[in-house]
Amino acid sequence: TTIDTQKCYRTATAAWDAELGAQYKLLLKDQPDNVRIALRNSQRQWIKYRDEYNKGIEAFYQKEQGTIWSLVAAESKMNVIRDKALDLNRLSNSTDLGG
């Protein structure tokens, strides 16, 4: 059902958000102060972006008719967090050239 699928997206979004936090902590680990500060500031800006973008996603899909659009919006918002978690992982591993 739509309600069950919405619950799945909430669960998946929470899991990706937890992964994002874990990747962020790994990225900051053992970094010099100037790098940690720069990453912290950029992450704070990203959070503002995410929140505003999610509002845009909601507004965009709310104008559509049918319950499927709430699921499309939920997936889109989840993907924003998923993509950032993956991006932080790539950044963290980008200098690991030794394998």
Coordinates of N, CA, C and O in Angstrom, one line a residue:
T1 N 0.8 -1.2 0.0 CA 0.0 0.0 0.0 C 0.9 1.2 0.0 O 2.1 1.2 0.3
T2 N 0.3 2.4 -0.3 CA 1.0 3.6 -0.3 C 1.6 3.9 1.1 O 2.7 4.3 1.2
I3 N 0.8 3.6 2.1 CA 1.3 3.9 3.5 C 2.5 3.0 3.9 O 3.4 3.5 4.4
D4 N 2.4 1.8 3.5 CA 3.5 0.9 3.7 C 4.8 1.3 3.0 O 5.9 1.3 3.5
T5 N 4.6 1.7 1.8 CA 5.7 2.2 1.0 C 6.3 3.5 1.6 O 7.5 3.7 1.6
Q6 N 5.5 4.4 2.0 CA 5.9 5.6 2.7 C 6.8 5.2 3.9 O 7.8 5.9 4.2
K7 N 6.3 4.2 4.7 CA 7.1 3.8 5.9 C 8.4 3.3 5.4 O 9.5 3.5 6.1
C8 N 8.5 2.5 4.4 CA 9.8 2.0 3.8 C 10.7 3.1 3.5 O 11.9 3.1 3.8
Y9 N 10.2 4.2 2.8 CA 11.0 5.3 2.5 C 11.5 6.0 3.7 O 12.7 6.5 3.8
R10 N 10.7 6.2 4.7 CA 11.1 6.8 6.0 C 12.2 6.0 6.6 O 13.2 6.6 7.1
T11 N 12.1 4.7 6.6 CA 13.1 3.8 7.2 C 14.4 3.9 6.4 O 15.5 4.0 7.0
A12 N 14.3 3.9 5.1 CA 15.5 4.0 4.2 C 16.1 5.3 4.4 O 17.4 5.4 4.4
T13 N 15.3 6.4 4.4 CA 15.9 7.7 4.6 C 16.6 7.8 5.9 O 17.7 8.4 6.0
A14 N 16.1 7.3 7.0 CA 16.8 7.3 8.3 C 18.1 6.5 8.2 O 19.1 7.0 8.8
A15 N 18.1 5.4 7.5 CA 19.3 4.6 7.4 C 20.3 5.4 6.6 O 21.5 5.4 7.0
W16 N 20.0 6.0 5.5 CA 20.9 6.8 4.8 C 21.4 8.0 5.5 O 22.6 8.4 5.4
D17 N 20.5 8.6 6.4 CA 21.0 9.7 7.2 C 22.0 9.2 8.2 O 23.0 9.9 8.5
A18 N 21.8 8.1 8.8 CA 22.8 7.5 9.7 C 24.1 7.2 9.0 O 25.2 7.5 9.6
E19 N 24.0 6.7 7.8 CA 25.2 6.4 7.0 C 25.9 7.8 6.7 O 27.2 7.8 6.7
L20 N 25.2 8.8 6.4 CA 25.8 10.1 6.1 C 26.5 10.6 7.3 O 27.7 11.0 7.2
G21 N 25.9 10.5 8.5 CA 26.6 10.9 9.7 C 27.9 10.0 9.9 O 28.9 10.6 10.3
A22 N 27.8 8.8 9.7 CA 29.0 7.9 9.9 C 30.1 8.3 8.9 O 31.3 8.4 9.2
Q23 N 29.7 8.5 7.6 CA 30.7 8.9 6.6 C 31.3 10.3 6.9 O 32.5 10.5 6.7
Y24 N 30.5 11.2 7.4 CA 31.0 12.5 7.8 C 32.1 12.4 9.0 O 33.1 13.0 8.9
K25 N 31.8 11.6 9.9 CA 32.7 11.3 11.1 C 34.0 10.7 10.6 O 35.1 11.1 11.0
L26 N 33.9 9.7 9.7 CA 35.1 9.1 9.1 C 35.9 10.1 8.3 O 37.2 10.1 8.4
L27 N 35.3 10.9 7.6 CA 36.0 11.9 6.8 C 36.7 12.9 7.7 O 37.9 13.3 7.4
L28 N 36.1 13.3 8.8 CA 36.8 14.3 9.7 C 37.9 13.7 10.5 O 38.8 14.4 10.9
K29 N 37.9 12.4 10.7 CA 38.9 11.7 11.5 C 40.3 12.0 11.1 O 40.6 11.8 9.9
D30 N 41.1 12.4 12.0 CA 42.6 12.6 11.7 C 42.9 13.7 10.8 O 44.0 13.8 10.2
Q31 N 41.9 14.6 10.5 CA 42.1 15.7 9.6 C 42.7 16.9 10.5 O 42.3 17.1 11.6
P32 N 43.5 17.7 9.9 CA 44.0 18.9 10.6 C 42.8 19.9 10.8 O 41.8 19.8 10.1
D33 N 43.0 20.8 11.8 CA 41.9 21.7 12.1 C 41.3 22.5 11.0 O 40.1 22.6 10.8
N34 N 42.2 23.0 10.1 CA 41.7 23.8 9.0 C 40.8 23.0 8.0 O 39.8 23.5 7.5
V35 N 41.1 21.7 7.8 CA 40.3 20.8 7.0 C 39.0 20.5 7.7 O 37.9 20.6 7.1
R36 N 39.0 20.2 9.0 CA 37.8 19.9 9.7 C 36.9 21.1 9.7 O 35.6 21.0 9.5
I37 N 37.4 22.3 9.9 CA 36.6 23.5 9.9 C 35.9 23.7 8.6 O 34.8 24.0 8.5
A38 N 36.7 23.6 7.5 CA 36.2 23.8 6.2 C 35.1 22.7 5.8 O 34.0 23.1 5.3
L39 N 35.3 21.5 6.2 CA 34.3 20.4 6.0 C 33.1 20.7 6.8 O 32.0 20.5 6.3
R40 N 33.3 21.1 8.1 CA 32.1 21.4 8.9 C 31.3 22.5 8.4 O 30.1 22.4 8.3
N41 N 31.9 23.6 7.9 CA 31.2 24.7 7.3 C 30.5 24.3 6.1 O 29.3 24.7 5.9
S42 N 31.1 23.5 5.2 CA 30.5 23.1 4.0 C 29.3 22.2 4.3 O 28.2 22.2 3.6
Q43 N 29.4 21.3 5.3 CA 28.3 20.4 5.7 C 27.1 21.2 6.2 O 26.0 20.9 5.9
R44 N 27.4 22.2 7.0 CA 26.3 23.1 7.5 C 25.6 23.8 6.3 O 24.3 23.9 6.3
Q45 N 26.3 24.2 5.3 CA 25.7 24.8 4.2 C 24.9 23.8 3.4 O 23.8 24.1 2.9
W46 N 25.4 22.6 3.3 CA 24.7 21.5 2.6 C 23.4 21.2 3.3 O 22.4 20.9 2.6
I47 N 23.4 21.2 4.6 CA 22.2 20.9 5.4 C 21.1 22.0 5.0 O 19.9 21.6 4.8
K48 N 21.5 23.2 5.0 CA 20.6 24.3 4.6 C 20.0 24.0 3.2 O 18.8 24.2 2.9
Y49 N 20.9 23.7 2.3 CA 20.6 23.4 0.9 C 19.6 22.2 0.9 O 18.5 22.3 0.2
R50 N 19.9 21.1 1.6 CA 19.0 19.9 1.6 C 17.6 20.3 2.1 O 16.6 19.9 1.5
D51 N 17.6 21.1 3.2 CA 16.3 21.4 3.7 C 15.4 22.3 2.7 O 14.2 22.0 2.5
E52 N 16.1 23.2 2.1 CA 15.4 24.1 1.1 C 15.0 23.3 -0.1 O 13.9 23.4 -0.7
Y53 N 15.9 22.4 -0.6 CA 15.6 21.6 -1.7 C 14.4 20.6 -1.4 O 13.6 20.4 -2.3
N54 N 14.4 20.1 -0.2 CA 13.3 19.2 0.1 C 12.0 20.0 0.1 O 10.9 19.4 -0.3
K55 N 12.0 21.2 0.5 CA 10.8 22.0 0.4 C 10.4 22.2 -1.1 O 9.2 22.2 -1.4
G56 N 11.3 22.4 -1.9 CA 11.1 22.5 -3.3 C 10.5 21.2 -3.9 O 9.5 21.2 -4.7
I57 N 11.1 20.1 -3.5 CA 10.6 18.8 -4.0 C 9.1 18.6 -3.5 O 8.2 18.2 -4.3
E58 N 8.8 18.9 -2.3 CA 7.4 18.8 -1.8 C 6.5 19.7 -2.6 O 5.4 19.3 -3.0
A59 N 6.9 20.9 -2.8 CA 6.0 21.9 -3.5 C 5.8 21.4 -4.9 O 4.7 21.5 -5.5
F60 N 6.8 20.9 -5.6 CA 6.7 20.4 -6.9 C 5.8 19.3 -7.1 O 4.9 19.3 -8.0
Y61 N 5.9 18.3 -6.2 CA 5.0 17.1 -6.4 C 3.6 17.3 -5.7 O 2.7 16.5 -6.1
Q62 N 3.5 18.2 -4.8 CA 2.1 18.4 -4.2 C 1.1 18.9 -5.3 O -0.1 18.7 -5.1
K63 N 1.6 19.6 -6.3 CA 0.7 20.1 -7.3 C 0.1 19.0 -8.2 O -0.8 19.2 -8.9
E64 N 0.7 17.8 -8.1 CA 0.3 16.7 -9.0 C -0.9 15.9 -8.3 O -1.0 16.0 -7.1
Q65 N -1.7 15.3 -9.1 CA -2.8 14.5 -8.6 C -2.4 13.0 -8.4 O -1.7 12.5 -9.3
G66 N -2.8 12.4 -7.4 CA -2.6 11.0 -7.1 C -1.6 10.8 -6.0 O -0.7 11.6 -5.8
T67 N -1.8 9.6 -5.4 CA -0.9 9.3 -4.2 C 0.5 8.9 -4.6 O 1.4 8.9 -3.8
I68 N 0.7 8.5 -5.8 CA 2.0 8.1 -6.3 C 3.1 9.2 -6.1 O 4.2 9.0 -5.8
W69 N 2.6 10.4 -6.2 CA 3.6 11.6 -6.2 C 4.2 11.8 -4.8 O 5.3 12.2 -4.7
S70 N 3.5 11.4 -3.7 CA 4.1 11.5 -2.4 C 5.2 10.5 -2.3 O 6.2 10.7 -1.6
L71 N 5.1 9.3 -3.0 CA 6.2 8.3 -3.0 C 7.3 8.8 -3.8 O 8.5 8.6 -3.5
V72 N 7.0 9.4 -5.0 CA 8.1 10.0 -5.8 C 8.9 11.0 -5.0 O 10.1 11.1 -5.1
A73 N 8.2 11.9 -4.3 CA 8.8 12.9 -3.5 C 9.7 12.3 -2.4 O 10.8 12.7 -2.1
A74 N 9.1 11.3 -1.7 CA 9.9 10.6 -0.7 C 11.2 10.0 -1.2 O 12.2 10.1 -0.6
E75 N 11.1 9.4 -2.4 CA 12.3 8.8 -3.0 C 13.3 9.9 -3.4 O 14.5 9.7 -3.1
S76 N 12.8 11.0 -3.9 CA 13.7 12.1 -4.3 C 14.4 12.6 -3.1 O 15.6 12.9 -3.1
K77 N 13.7 12.8 -2.0 CA 14.3 13.3 -0.8 C 15.3 12.3 -0.2 O 16.4 12.7 0.3
M78 N 15.0 11.1 -0.2 CA 15.9 10.0 0.2 C 17.2 10.0 -0.6 O 18.3 9.9 -0.1
N79 N 17.0 10.2 -1.9 CA 18.2 10.2 -2.8 C 19.1 11.3 -2.6 O 20.4 11.2 -2.8
V80 N 18.6 12.5 -2.1 CA 19.5 13.6 -1.8 C 20.5 13.2 -0.7 O 21.7 13.5 -0.7
I81 N 19.9 12.6 0.3 CA 20.8 12.1 1.5 C 21.7 11.0 1.1 O 22.9 11.0 1.4
R82 N 21.2 10.0 0.3 CA 22.0 8.9 -0.1 C 23.2 9.4 -1.0 O 24.3 9.0 -0.8
D83 N 22.9 10.3 -1.9 CA 23.9 10.8 -2.8 C 25.0 11.6 -2.0 O 26.2 11.5 -2.3
K84 N 24.6 12.3 -0.9 CA 25.6 13.0 -0.1 C 26.4 12.0 0.7 O 27.7 12.2 0.8
A85 N 25.8 11.0 1.2 CA 26.6 10.0 2.0 C 27.6 9.3 1.0 O 28.8 9.1 1.4
L86 N 27.2 9.0 -0.2 CA 28.1 8.4 -1.1 C 29.2 9.3 -1.5 O 30.4 8.9 -1.7
D87 N 28.9 10.6 -1.6 CA 29.9 11.6 -2.0 C 30.9 11.7 -0.9 O 32.1 11.8 -1.2
L88 N 30.5 11.8 0.4 CA 31.4 11.8 1.5 C 32.3 10.6 1.5 O 33.5 10.7 1.8
N89 N 31.8 9.5 1.2 CA 32.6 8.3 1.1 C 33.6 8.4 0.0 O 34.8 8.0 0.2
R90 N 33.2 8.8 -1.1 CA 34.2 9.0 -2.2 C 35.3 10.0 -1.9 O 36.5 9.7 -2.2
L91 N 34.9 11.1 -1.3 CA 35.9 12.1 -0.8 C 36.9 11.5 0.1 O 38.1 11.6 0.0
S92 N 36.4 10.8 1.1 CA 37.2 10.1 2.1 C 38.2 9.2 1.5 O 39.3 9.1 1.9
N93 N 37.8 8.4 0.5 CA 38.6 7.4 -0.1 C 39.4 7.9 -1.3 O 40.2 7.1 -1.9
S94 N 39.2 9.1 -1.7 CA 39.8 9.6 -2.9 C 41.4 9.7 -2.9 O 42.0 9.7 -3.9
T95 N 41.9 9.8 -1.7 CA 43.4 9.9 -1.5 C 44.0 8.6 -1.2 O 45.2 8.5 -0.9
D96 N 43.2 7.5 -1.1 CA 43.7 6.2 -0.8 C 44.2 5.5 -2.0 O 43.5 4.6 -2.6
L97 N 45.3 5.9 -2.5 CA 45.8 5.3 -3.8 C 46.6 4.1 -3.6 O 46.9 3.4 -4.6
G98 N 46.9 3.7 -2.4 CA 47.7 2.6 -2.1 C 47.0 1.3 -2.1 O 47.5 0.2 -2.1
G99 N 45.6 1.4 -2.0 CA 44.8 0.1 -2.0 C 44.7 -0.3 -0.6 O 44.4 -1.0 0.1

